[in-house]
């Protein structure tokens, strides 16, 4: 009995310790479980913290970038503002300079206005003078038109006389050259005179007896005589010798032609025409002036020794003056 009791006591003790050990094992497992849960939770929290910190770092980086961009923009704006301030300062200086320039400009404009007023008054006076001159010019123009009509008439008469001379020589079967501008009849001194002589040769007399009557008769015709101022005989020499010697020679030769004309006047003129011829006749000597040049520009001495018979219409001096004036 005692042994059973002891075994029961020992069994009871073993069961207590066994329960205790089970309890302690349970507590240990619970502790381990708690620790595992705690560690898992801590790790989870840690991971979450890391993710949160990483997200915050990303946000911070973005914020930093934005902040840097803002700072850059602010720096650019500050630079722009500084540039604008400088431009404003420069514009202010320009405005100040312009204000001074405006004052000078206003003073200049005032001077120019006064000058313009003076110029306007001068222009008005000039306009009045111009109108007066225009009126005078109009009067002169009308006068010139009248003179031009007279010129045309006289030129027409001269052309008509020249043509009449040509036709008259042609109708007499004489090959004589009449200058188309002056109406001059050129007589070769080599035929008219011996070299350095003033006496008409027989050949010269024969030529003159044929050409002078025809030439003078046309000019003394009633149709043309009212317009004829002079019948001119001009003598010319070559360029050999002195001017004085040649002047005398040319005068004597032209005088010899005129004298011969007066000798034969009664053969083709009546008494009245003879007196008119004497009144119209003019004799000139021109020495070596106006020599005739050849195609190379050299003096043609044979051609320069000549006597020219020509005529001058009335008012030809007026025509020449008017031509000069109109030119």
PDB file of C-alpha atoms in Angstrom:
ATOM      1  CA  UNK A   1       0.000   0.000   0.000  1.00  0.00           C
ATOM      2  CA  UNK A   2       2.720   2.237   0.941  1.00  0.00           C
ATOM      3  CA  UNK A   3       4.418   1.384  -2.337  1.00  0.00           C
ATOM      4  CA  UNK A   4       1.368   2.202  -4.312  1.00  0.00           C
ATOM      5  CA  UNK A   5       1.041   5.429  -2.480  1.00  0.00           C
ATOM      6  CA  UNK A   6       4.633   6.261  -3.250  1.00  0.00           C
ATOM      7  CA  UNK A   7       4.147   5.314  -6.856  1.00  0.00           C
ATOM      8  CA  UNK A   8       1.065   7.459  -6.938  1.00  0.00           C
ATOM      9  CA  UNK A   9       2.981  10.351  -5.416  1.00  0.00           C
ATOM     10  CA  UNK A  10       5.815   9.856  -7.872  1.00  0.00           C
ATOM     11  CA  UNK A  11       3.361   9.592 -10.712  1.00  0.00           C
ATOM     12  CA  UNK A  12       1.598  12.675  -9.509  1.00  0.00           C
ATOM     13  CA  UNK A  13       4.884  14.558  -9.319  1.00  0.00           C
ATOM     14  CA  UNK A  14       5.856  13.412 -12.795  1.00  0.00           C
ATOM     15  CA  UNK A  15       2.587  14.544 -14.164  1.00  0.00           C
ATOM     16  CA  UNK A  16       3.042  17.951 -12.552  1.00  0.00           C
ATOM     17  CA  UNK A  17       6.470  18.336 -14.046  1.00  0.00           C
ATOM     18  CA  UNK A  18       5.248  17.017 -17.293  1.00  0.00           C
ATOM     19  CA  UNK A  19       2.444  19.527 -17.314  1.00  0.00           C
ATOM     20  CA  UNK A  20       4.835  22.208 -16.308  1.00  0.00           C
ATOM     21  CA  UNK A  21       7.235  21.259 -19.039  1.00  0.00           C
ATOM     22  CA  UNK A  22       4.364  21.150 -21.527  1.00  0.00           C
ATOM     23  CA  UNK A  23       3.245  24.500 -20.329  1.00  0.00           C
ATOM     24  CA  UNK A  24       6.741  25.854 -20.580  1.00  0.00           C
ATOM     25  CA  UNK A  25       7.101  24.324 -23.998  1.00  0.00           C
ATOM     26  CA  UNK A  26       3.805  25.901 -24.966  1.00  0.00           C
ATOM     27  CA  UNK A  27       4.956  29.196 -23.566  1.00  0.00           C
ATOM     28  CA  UNK A  28       8.192  28.853 -25.427  1.00  0.00           C
ATOM     29  CA  UNK A  29       6.359  28.063 -28.635  1.00  0.00           C
ATOM     30  CA  UNK A  30       4.072  30.970 -27.956  1.00  0.00           C
ATOM     31  CA  UNK A  31       7.070  33.173 -27.315  1.00  0.00           C
ATOM     32  CA  UNK A  32       8.743  31.910 -30.496  1.00  0.00           C
ATOM     33  CA  UNK A  33       5.521  32.452 -32.379  1.00  0.00           C
ATOM     34  CA  UNK A  34       5.196  35.896 -30.910  1.00  0.00           C
ATOM     35  CA  UNK A  35       8.791  36.612 -31.749  1.00  0.00           C
ATOM     36  CA  UNK A  36       8.253  35.321 -35.296  1.00  0.00           C
ATOM     37  CA  UNK A  37       5.141  37.422 -35.669  1.00  0.00           C
ATOM     38  CA  UNK A  38       6.956  40.375 -34.168  1.00  0.00           C
ATOM     39  CA  UNK A  39       9.939  39.860 -36.447  1.00  0.00           C
ATOM     40  CA  UNK A  40       7.668  39.395 -39.474  1.00  0.00           C
ATOM     41  CA  UNK A  41       5.760  42.490 -38.531  1.00  0.00           C
ATOM     42  CA  UNK A  42       9.001  44.330 -37.906  1.00  0.00           C
ATOM     43  CA  UNK A  43      10.371  43.149 -41.249  1.00  0.00           C
ATOM     44  CA  UNK A  44       7.156  44.143 -42.939  1.00  0.00           C
ATOM     45  CA  UNK A  45       7.250  47.489 -41.260  1.00  0.00           C
ATOM     46  CA  UNK A  46      10.890  47.789 -42.235  1.00  0.00           C
ATOM     47  CA  UNK A  47      10.114  46.993 -45.876  1.00  0.00           C
ATOM     48  CA  UNK A  48       7.223  49.398 -45.796  1.00  0.00           C
ATOM     49  CA  UNK A  49       9.482  51.969 -44.186  1.00  0.00           C
ATOM     50  CA  UNK A  50      12.072  51.362 -46.878  1.00  0.00           C
ATOM     51  CA  UNK A  51       9.452  51.633 -49.624  1.00  0.00           C
ATOM     52  CA  UNK A  52       8.066  54.746 -47.978  1.00  0.00           C
ATOM     53  CA  UNK A  53      11.549  56.209 -47.624  1.00  0.00           C
ATOM     54  CA  UNK A  54      12.325  55.301 -51.248  1.00  0.00           C
ATOM     55  CA  UNK A  55       9.084  56.957 -52.351  1.00  0.00           C
ATOM     56  CA  UNK A  56       9.944  59.936 -50.208  1.00  0.00           C
ATOM     57  CA  UNK A  57      13.417  59.987 -51.781  1.00  0.00           C
ATOM     58  CA  UNK A  58      11.837  59.934 -55.219  1.00  0.00           C
ATOM     59  CA  UNK A  59       9.451  62.707 -54.215  1.00  0.00           C
ATOM     60  CA  UNK A  60      12.327  64.583 -52.660  1.00  0.00           C
ATOM     61  CA  UNK A  61      14.375  64.193 -55.848  1.00  0.00           C
ATOM     62  CA  UNK A  62      11.432  65.389 -57.891  1.00  0.00           C
ATOM     63  CA  UNK A  63      10.933  68.261 -55.491  1.00  0.00           C
ATOM     64  CA  UNK A  64      14.662  69.005 -55.659  1.00  0.00           C
ATOM     65  CA  UNK A  65      14.525  68.941 -59.464  1.00  0.00           C
ATOM     66  CA  UNK A  66      11.495  71.183 -59.458  1.00  0.00           C
ATOM     67  CA  UNK A  67      13.215  73.413 -56.947  1.00  0.00           C
ATOM     68  CA  UNK A  68      16.330  73.563 -59.136  1.00  0.00           C
ATOM     69  CA  UNK A  69      14.188  74.338 -62.161  1.00  0.00           C
ATOM     70  CA  UNK A  70      12.422  77.039 -60.189  1.00  0.00           C
ATOM     71  CA  UNK A  71      15.766  78.398 -59.060  1.00  0.00           C
ATOM     72  CA  UNK A  72      16.991  78.311 -62.679  1.00  0.00           C
ATOM     73  CA  UNK A  73      13.829  80.072 -63.811  1.00  0.00           C
ATOM     74  CA  UNK A  74      14.228  82.585 -61.004  1.00  0.00           C
ATOM     75  CA  UNK A  75      17.854  83.129 -62.006  1.00  0.00           C
ATOM     76  CA  UNK A  76      16.801  83.619 -65.638  1.00  0.00           C
ATOM     77  CA  UNK A  77      14.028  85.968 -64.546  1.00  0.00           C
ATOM     78  CA  UNK A  78      16.488  87.840 -62.355  1.00  0.00           C
ATOM     79  CA  UNK A  79      18.875  88.086 -65.331  1.00  0.00           C
ATOM     80  CA  UNK A  80      16.020  89.201 -67.553  1.00  0.00           C
ATOM     81  CA  UNK A  81      14.907  91.717 -64.968  1.00  0.00           C
ATOM     82  CA  UNK A  82      18.467  92.946 -64.715  1.00  0.00           C
ATOM     83  CA  UNK A  83      18.641  93.260 -68.512  1.00  0.00           C
ATOM     84  CA  UNK A  84      15.285  95.036 -68.531  1.00  0.00           C
ATOM     85  CA  UNK A  85      16.506  97.328 -65.788  1.00  0.00           C
ATOM     86  CA  UNK A  86      19.560  98.090 -67.886  1.00  0.00           C
ATOM     87  CA  UNK A  87      17.359  98.660 -70.958  1.00  0.00           C
ATOM     88  CA  UNK A  88      15.081 100.883 -68.901  1.00  0.00           C
ATOM     89  CA  UNK A  89      18.084 102.824 -67.681  1.00  0.00           C
ATOM     90  CA  UNK A  90      19.373 103.135 -71.231  1.00  0.00           C
ATOM     91  CA  UNK A  91      15.926 104.164 -72.483  1.00  0.00           C
ATOM     92  CA  UNK A  92      15.737 106.675 -69.676  1.00  0.00           C
ATOM     93  CA  UNK A  93      19.026 108.138 -70.832  1.00  0.00           C
ATOM     94  CA  UNK A  94      17.755 108.175 -74.417  1.00  0.00           C
ATOM     95  CA  UNK A  95      14.553 109.864 -73.325  1.00  0.00           C
ATOM     96  CA  UNK A  96      16.550 112.468 -71.472  1.00  0.00           C
ATOM     97  CA  UNK A  97      18.738 112.943 -74.544  1.00  0.00           C
ATOM     98  CA  UNK A  98      15.620 113.055 -76.726  1.00  0.00           C
ATOM     99  CA  UNK A  99      14.111 115.670 -74.485  1.00  0.00           C
ATOM    100  CA  UNK A 100      17.177 117.789 -75.064  1.00  0.00           C
ATOM    101  CA  UNK A 101      17.036 116.950 -78.788  1.00  0.00           C
ATOM    102  CA  UNK A 102      13.343 117.845 -78.901  1.00  0.00           C
ATOM    103  CA  UNK A 103      14.114 121.228 -77.451  1.00  0.00           C
ATOM    104  CA  UNK A 104      16.823 121.723 -80.045  1.00  0.00           C
ATOM    105  CA  UNK A 105      14.470 120.396 -82.722  1.00  0.00           C
ATOM    106  CA  UNK A 106      11.741 122.787 -81.669  1.00  0.00           C
ATOM    107  CA  UNK A 107      14.215 125.642 -81.827  1.00  0.00           C
ATOM    108  CA  UNK A 108      15.359 124.446 -85.266  1.00  0.00           C
ATOM    109  CA  UNK A 109      11.753 124.114 -86.433  1.00  0.00           C
ATOM    110  CA  UNK A 110      11.049 127.624 -85.280  1.00  0.00           C
ATOM    111  CA  UNK A 111      14.050 128.882 -87.235  1.00  0.00           C
ATOM    112  CA  UNK A 112      12.992 126.878 -90.279  1.00  0.00           C
ATOM    113  CA  UNK A 113       9.438 128.186 -90.004  1.00  0.00           C
ATOM    114  CA  UNK A 114      10.775 131.730 -90.035  1.00  0.00           C
ATOM    115  CA  UNK A 115      13.057 130.866 -92.935  1.00  0.00           C
ATOM    116  CA  UNK A 116      10.147 129.200 -94.764  1.00  0.00           C
ATOM    117  CA  UNK A 117       8.034 132.280 -94.312  1.00  0.00           C
ATOM    118  CA  UNK A 118      10.862 134.376 -95.709  1.00  0.00           C
ATOM    119  CA  UNK A 119      11.316 131.944 -98.612  1.00  0.00           C
ATOM    120  CA  UNK A 120       7.570 131.996 -99.260  1.00  0.00           C
ATOM    121  CA  UNK A 121       7.609 135.772 -99.486  1.00  0.00           C
ATOM    122  CA  UNK A 122      10.631 135.633-101.797  1.00  0.00           C
ATOM    123  CA  UNK A 123       8.919 132.961-103.878  1.00  0.00           C
ATOM    124  CA  UNK A 124       5.828 135.109-104.131  1.00  0.00           C
ATOM    125  CA  UNK A 125       7.926 137.999-105.368  1.00  0.00           C
ATOM    126  CA  UNK A 126       9.704 135.695-107.808  1.00  0.00           C
ATOM    127  CA  UNK A 127       6.346 134.356-108.974  1.00  0.00           C
ATOM    128  CA  UNK A 128       5.212 137.897-109.689  1.00  0.00           C
ATOM    129  CA  UNK A 129       8.467 138.583-111.523  1.00  0.00           C
ATOM    130  CA  UNK A 130       8.101 135.303-113.399  1.00  0.00           C
ATOM    131  CA  UNK A 131       4.582 136.182-114.465  1.00  0.00           C
ATOM    132  CA  UNK A 132       5.824 139.542-115.707  1.00  0.00           C
ATOM    133  CA  UNK A 133       8.697 137.849-117.527  1.00  0.00           C
ATOM    134  CA  UNK A 134       6.310 135.259-118.954  1.00  0.00           C
ATOM    135  CA  UNK A 135       4.084 138.018-120.254  1.00  0.00           C
ATOM    136  CA  UNK A 136       7.113 139.722-121.793  1.00  0.00           C
ATOM    137  CA  UNK A 137       8.261 136.356-123.182  1.00  0.00           C
ATOM    138  CA  UNK A 138       4.847 135.749-124.705  1.00  0.00           C
ATOM    139  CA  UNK A 139       5.033 139.147-126.352  1.00  0.00           C
ATOM    140  CA  UNK A 140       8.549 138.370-127.593  1.00  0.00           C
ATOM    141  CA  UNK A 141       7.348 134.981-128.816  1.00  0.00           C
ATOM    142  CA  UNK A 142       4.629 136.603-130.849  1.00  0.00           C
ATOM    143  CA  UNK A 143       7.169 139.075-132.166  1.00  0.00           C
ATOM    144  CA  UNK A 144       9.533 136.230-133.030  1.00  0.00           C
ATOM    145  CA  UNK A 145       6.712 134.429-134.803  1.00  0.00           C
ATOM    146  CA  UNK A 146       6.221 137.511-136.938  1.00  0.00           C
ATOM    147  CA  UNK A 147       9.963 137.736-137.517  1.00  0.00           C
ATOM    148  CA  UNK A 148      10.088 134.034-138.315  1.00  0.00           C
ATOM    149  CA  UNK A 149       7.377 134.534-140.885  1.00  0.00           C
ATOM    150  CA  UNK A 150       9.489 137.327-142.381  1.00  0.00           C
ATOM    151  CA  UNK A 151      12.547 135.055-142.290  1.00  0.00           C
ATOM    152  CA  UNK A 152      10.664 132.263-143.994  1.00  0.00           C
ATOM    153  CA  UNK A 153       9.510 134.697-146.611  1.00  0.00           C
ATOM    154  CA  UNK A 154      13.003 136.081-147.202  1.00  0.00           C
ATOM    155  CA  UNK A 155      14.569 132.608-147.182  1.00  0.00           C
ATOM    156  CA  UNK A 156      11.921 131.525-149.635  1.00  0.00           C
ATOM    157  CA  UNK A 157      12.734 134.498-151.839  1.00  0.00           C
ATOM    158  CA  UNK A 158      16.468 133.695-151.691  1.00  0.00           C
ATOM    159  CA  UNK A 159      15.832 130.070-152.612  1.00  0.00           C
ATOM    160  CA  UNK A 160      13.597 131.258-155.432  1.00  0.00           C
ATOM    161  CA  UNK A 161      16.287 133.639-156.735  1.00  0.00           C
ATOM    162  CA  UNK A 162      18.950 130.921-156.608  1.00  0.00           C
ATOM    163  CA  UNK A 163      16.675 128.539-158.497  1.00  0.00           C
ATOM    164  CA  UNK A 164      15.906 131.260-161.061  1.00  0.00           C
ATOM    165  CA  UNK A 165      19.666 131.789-161.607  1.00  0.00           C
ATOM    166  CA  UNK A 166      20.188 128.073-162.155  1.00  0.00           C
ATOM    167  CA  UNK A 167      17.307 127.795-164.567  1.00  0.00           C
ATOM    168  CA  UNK A 168      18.446 130.875-166.494  1.00  0.00           C
ATOM    169  CA  UNK A 169      21.968 129.512-166.970  1.00  0.00           C
ATOM    170  CA  UNK A 170      20.546 126.127-167.901  1.00  0.00           C
ATOM    171  CA  UNK A 171      18.227 127.650-170.504  1.00  0.00           C
ATOM    172  CA  UNK A 172      21.288 129.365-172.026  1.00  0.00           C
ATOM    173  CA  UNK A 173      23.144 126.019-172.176  1.00  0.00           C
ATOM    174  CA  UNK A 174      25.761 127.182-169.709  1.00  0.00           C
ATOM    175  CA  UNK A 175      27.182 124.749-167.146  1.00  0.00           C
ATOM    176  CA  UNK A 176      27.612 127.186-164.241  1.00  0.00           C
ATOM    177  CA  UNK A 177      27.663 126.193-160.554  1.00  0.00           C
ATOM    178  CA  UNK A 178      25.568 128.384-158.239  1.00  0.00           C
ATOM    179  CA  UNK A 179      26.091 127.865-154.496  1.00  0.00           C
ATOM    180  CA  UNK A 180      22.849 126.482-153.055  1.00  0.00           C
ATOM    181  CA  UNK A 181      23.209 128.415-149.776  1.00  0.00           C
ATOM    182  CA  UNK A 182      24.598 131.806-150.800  1.00  0.00           C
ATOM    183  CA  UNK A 183      23.764 131.953-154.511  1.00  0.00           C
ATOM    184  CA  UNK A 184      27.422 132.792-155.215  1.00  0.00           C
ATOM    185  CA  UNK A 185      28.933 132.408-158.672  1.00  0.00           C
ATOM    186  CA  UNK A 186      32.627 131.465-158.345  1.00  0.00           C
ATOM    187  CA  UNK A 187      35.016 132.671-161.070  1.00  0.00           C
ATOM    188  CA  UNK A 188      38.436 130.996-161.307  1.00  0.00           C
ATOM    189  CA  UNK A 189      41.148 133.675-161.061  1.00  0.00           C
ATOM    190  CA  UNK A 190      43.524 131.418-162.984  1.00  0.00           C
ATOM    191  CA  UNK A 191      41.237 131.927-165.988  1.00  0.00           C
ATOM    192  CA  UNK A 192      40.372 135.549-165.238  1.00  0.00           C
ATOM    193  CA  UNK A 193      43.945 136.748-164.624  1.00  0.00           C
ATOM    194  CA  UNK A 194      47.526 135.798-165.201  1.00  0.00           C
ATOM    195  CA  UNK A 195      49.488 134.855-162.077  1.00  0.00           C
ATOM    196  CA  UNK A 196      50.002 137.887-159.808  1.00  0.00           C
ATOM    197  CA  UNK A 197      48.257 140.149-162.359  1.00  0.00           C
ATOM    198  CA  UNK A 198      45.190 142.387-162.094  1.00  0.00           C
ATOM    199  CA  UNK A 199      44.414 142.793-165.808  1.00  0.00           C
ATOM    200  CA  UNK A 200      41.581 140.651-167.159  1.00  0.00           C
ATOM    201  CA  UNK A 201      42.693 138.107-169.713  1.00  0.00           C
ATOM    202  CA  UNK A 202      40.883 137.711-173.025  1.00  0.00           C
ATOM    203  CA  UNK A 203      39.564 134.351-171.848  1.00  0.00           C
ATOM    204  CA  UNK A 204      38.400 135.993-168.663  1.00  0.00           C
ATOM    205  CA  UNK A 205      36.591 138.753-170.562  1.00  0.00           C
ATOM    206  CA  UNK A 206      34.875 136.160-172.721  1.00  0.00           C
ATOM    207  CA  UNK A 207      33.681 134.206-169.667  1.00  0.00           C
ATOM    208  CA  UNK A 208      32.489 137.340-167.893  1.00  0.00           C
ATOM    209  CA  UNK A 209      30.639 138.579-170.994  1.00  0.00           C
ATOM    210  CA  UNK A 210      28.571 135.387-170.887  1.00  0.00           C
ATOM    211  CA  UNK A 211      27.881 134.872-167.192  1.00  0.00           C
ATOM    212  CA  UNK A 212      27.646 138.404-165.726  1.00  0.00           C
ATOM    213  CA  UNK A 213      24.750 139.624-167.879  1.00  0.00           C
ATOM    214  CA  UNK A 214      22.647 136.551-167.057  1.00  0.00           C
ATOM    215  CA  UNK A 215      23.434 136.747-163.343  1.00  0.00           C
ATOM    216  CA  UNK A 216      22.704 140.476-163.053  1.00  0.00           C
ATOM    217  CA  UNK A 217      19.643 140.404-165.300  1.00  0.00           C
ATOM    218  CA  UNK A 218      17.935 137.861-162.996  1.00  0.00           C
ATOM    219  CA  UNK A 219      18.707 139.940-159.898  1.00  0.00           C
ATOM    220  CA  UNK A 220      17.484 143.151-161.533  1.00  0.00           C
ATOM    221  CA  UNK A 221      14.248 141.561-162.677  1.00  0.00           C
ATOM    222  CA  UNK A 222      11.188 143.390-161.350  1.00  0.00           C
ATOM    223  CA  UNK A 223      10.141 140.191-159.523  1.00  0.00           C
ATOM    224  CA  UNK A 224      13.291 140.034-157.383  1.00  0.00           C
ATOM    225  CA  UNK A 225      14.750 143.544-157.410  1.00  0.00           C
ATOM    226  CA  UNK A 226      12.623 144.859-154.476  1.00  0.00           C
ATOM    227  CA  UNK A 227      14.282 142.236-152.226  1.00  0.00           C
ATOM    228  CA  UNK A 228      17.870 142.710-153.465  1.00  0.00           C
ATOM    229  CA  UNK A 229      20.069 144.863-151.227  1.00  0.00           C
ATOM    230  CA  UNK A 230      23.459 144.388-152.919  1.00  0.00           C
ATOM    231  CA  UNK A 231      25.196 142.719-155.835  1.00  0.00           C
ATOM    232  CA  UNK A 232      28.609 141.882-154.417  1.00  0.00           C
ATOM    233  CA  UNK A 233      31.914 141.117-156.127  1.00  0.00           C
ATOM    234  CA  UNK A 234      34.467 139.598-153.699  1.00  0.00           C
ATOM    235  CA  UNK A 235      38.135 138.985-154.543  1.00  0.00           C
ATOM    236  CA  UNK A 236      40.305 136.320-152.810  1.00  0.00           C
ATOM    237  CA  UNK A 237      43.963 135.280-153.146  1.00  0.00           C
ATOM    238  CA  UNK A 238      46.026 132.276-152.082  1.00  0.00           C
ATOM    239  CA  UNK A 239      48.184 132.301-148.950  1.00  0.00           C
ATOM    240  CA  UNK A 240      51.469 133.177-150.663  1.00  0.00           C
ATOM    241  CA  UNK A 241      52.885 136.599-149.819  1.00  0.00           C
ATOM    242  CA  UNK A 242      51.869 139.151-147.206  1.00  0.00           C
ATOM    243  CA  UNK A 243      48.344 139.970-146.160  1.00  0.00           C
ATOM    244  CA  UNK A 244      48.692 143.607-147.230  1.00  0.00           C
ATOM    245  CA  UNK A 245      49.959 142.733-150.708  1.00  0.00           C
ATOM    246  CA  UNK A 246      47.221 140.164-151.229  1.00  0.00           C
ATOM    247  CA  UNK A 247      44.607 142.611-149.939  1.00  0.00           C
ATOM    248  CA  UNK A 248      45.504 145.103-152.662  1.00  0.00           C
ATOM    249  CA  UNK A 249      45.670 142.312-155.247  1.00  0.00           C
ATOM    250  CA  UNK A 250      42.242 140.908-154.299  1.00  0.00           C
ATOM    251  CA  UNK A 251      40.672 144.398-154.308  1.00  0.00           C
ATOM    252  CA  UNK A 252      42.121 145.247-157.723  1.00  0.00           C
ATOM    253  CA  UNK A 253      40.931 141.959-159.227  1.00  0.00           C
ATOM    254  CA  UNK A 254      37.376 142.329-157.905  1.00  0.00           C
ATOM    255  CA  UNK A 255      37.419 145.976-159.086  1.00  0.00           C
ATOM    256  CA  UNK A 256      38.569 144.850-162.551  1.00  0.00           C
ATOM    257  CA  UNK A 257      35.555 142.477-162.767  1.00  0.00           C
ATOM    258  CA  UNK A 258      33.204 145.261-161.622  1.00  0.00           C
ATOM    259  CA  UNK A 259      34.636 147.716-164.157  1.00  0.00           C
ATOM    260  CA  UNK A 260      34.245 145.183-166.953  1.00  0.00           C
ATOM    261  CA  UNK A 261      30.639 144.606-165.858  1.00  0.00           C
ATOM    262  CA  UNK A 262      29.975 148.318-166.116  1.00  0.00           C
ATOM    263  CA  UNK A 263      31.635 148.383-169.539  1.00  0.00           C
ATOM    264  CA  UNK A 264      29.250 145.770-170.947  1.00  0.00           C
ATOM    265  CA  UNK A 265      26.134 146.946-169.060  1.00  0.00           C
ATOM    266  CA  UNK A 266      24.672 148.677-172.068  1.00  0.00           C
ATOM    267  CA  UNK A 267      24.638 145.389-173.948  1.00  0.00           C
ATOM    268  CA  UNK A 268      21.986 143.910-171.655  1.00  0.00           C
ATOM    269  CA  UNK A 269      20.630 146.785-169.512  1.00  0.00           C
ATOM    270  CA  UNK A 270      18.738 149.965-170.292  1.00  0.00           C
ATOM    271  CA  UNK A 271      19.477 153.317-168.677  1.00  0.00           C
ATOM    272  CA  UNK A 272      17.337 152.795-165.594  1.00  0.00           C
ATOM    273  CA  UNK A 273      18.721 149.297-164.885  1.00  0.00           C
ATOM    274  CA  UNK A 274      22.249 150.670-165.331  1.00  0.00           C
ATOM    275  CA  UNK A 275      21.699 153.196-162.553  1.00  0.00           C
ATOM    276  CA  UNK A 276      20.181 150.519-160.325  1.00  0.00           C
ATOM    277  CA  UNK A 277      23.191 148.272-160.985  1.00  0.00           C
ATOM    278  CA  UNK A 278      25.596 151.045-159.969  1.00  0.00           C
ATOM    279  CA  UNK A 279      23.552 151.653-156.836  1.00  0.00           C
ATOM    280  CA  UNK A 280      23.508 147.965-155.862  1.00  0.00           C
ATOM    281  CA  UNK A 281      27.069 147.051-156.861  1.00  0.00           C
ATOM    282  CA  UNK A 282      29.632 146.520-154.061  1.00  0.00           C
ATOM    283  CA  UNK A 283      33.297 145.544-154.510  1.00  0.00           C
ATOM    284  CA  UNK A 284      35.414 143.905-151.772  1.00  0.00           C
ATOM    285  CA  UNK A 285      38.917 142.466-151.419  1.00  0.00           C
ATOM    286  CA  UNK A 286      39.511 139.790-148.763  1.00  0.00           C
ATOM    287  CA  UNK A 287      43.229 139.102-149.268  1.00  0.00           C
ATOM    288  CA  UNK A 288      44.109 135.537-148.185  1.00  0.00           C
ATOM    289  CA  UNK A 289      41.087 135.195-145.893  1.00  0.00           C
ATOM    290  CA  UNK A 290      38.788 132.191-146.306  1.00  0.00           C
ATOM    291  CA  UNK A 291      41.160 129.978-148.314  1.00  0.00           C
ATOM    292  CA  UNK A 292      39.740 126.871-149.992  1.00  0.00           C
ATOM    293  CA  UNK A 293      40.937 123.602-148.423  1.00  0.00           C
ATOM    294  CA  UNK A 294      41.332 120.262-150.153  1.00  0.00           C
ATOM    295  CA  UNK A 295      40.006 116.956-148.813  1.00  0.00           C
ATOM    296  CA  UNK A 296      43.111 116.582-146.614  1.00  0.00           C
ATOM    297  CA  UNK A 297      42.635 119.979-144.994  1.00  0.00           C
ATOM    298  CA  UNK A 298      45.471 121.638-146.877  1.00  0.00           C
ATOM    299  CA  UNK A 299      45.139 124.961-148.701  1.00  0.00           C
ATOM    300  CA  UNK A 300      44.207 124.524-152.358  1.00  0.00           C
ATOM    301  CA  UNK A 301      46.014 127.570-153.755  1.00  0.00           C
ATOM    302  CA  UNK A 302      44.535 127.352-157.239  1.00  0.00           C
ATOM    303  CA  UNK A 303      40.975 127.174-155.875  1.00  0.00           C
ATOM    304  CA  UNK A 304      41.703 129.915-153.323  1.00  0.00           C
ATOM    305  CA  UNK A 305      42.555 132.399-156.122  1.00  0.00           C
ATOM    306  CA  UNK A 306      39.012 133.314-157.103  1.00  0.00           C
ATOM    307  CA  UNK A 307      36.416 136.032-157.606  1.00  0.00           C
ATOM    308  CA  UNK A 308      32.897 135.455-156.313  1.00  0.00           C
ATOM    309  CA  UNK A 309      29.806 137.256-157.557  1.00  0.00           C
ATOM    310  CA  UNK A 310      26.939 137.018-155.082  1.00  0.00           C
ATOM    311  CA  UNK A 311      23.927 138.936-153.835  1.00  0.00           C
ATOM    312  CA  UNK A 312      22.496 139.957-150.489  1.00  0.00           C
ATOM    313  CA  UNK A 313      18.796 140.345-149.848  1.00  0.00           C
ATOM    314  CA  UNK A 314      17.372 143.084-147.699  1.00  0.00           C
ATOM    315  CA  UNK A 315      17.102 142.318-143.983  1.00  0.00           C
ATOM    316  CA  UNK A 316      19.580 139.425-144.187  1.00  0.00           C
ATOM    317  CA  UNK A 317      21.411 140.946-141.205  1.00  0.00           C
ATOM    318  CA  UNK A 318      18.138 140.800-139.307  1.00  0.00           C
ATOM    319  CA  UNK A 319      17.763 137.156-140.328  1.00  0.00           C
ATOM    320  CA  UNK A 320      21.220 136.297-139.032  1.00  0.00           C
ATOM    321  CA  UNK A 321      20.602 138.119-135.740  1.00  0.00           C
ATOM    322  CA  UNK A 322      17.259 136.420-135.301  1.00  0.00           C
ATOM    323  CA  UNK A 323      18.784 133.045-136.059  1.00  0.00           C
ATOM    324  CA  UNK A 324      21.443 133.667-133.391  1.00  0.00           C
ATOM    325  CA  UNK A 325      18.769 134.808-130.932  1.00  0.00           C
ATOM    326  CA  UNK A 326      16.523 131.823-131.606  1.00  0.00           C
ATOM    327  CA  UNK A 327      19.421 129.393-131.284  1.00  0.00           C
TER     328      UNK A 327
END
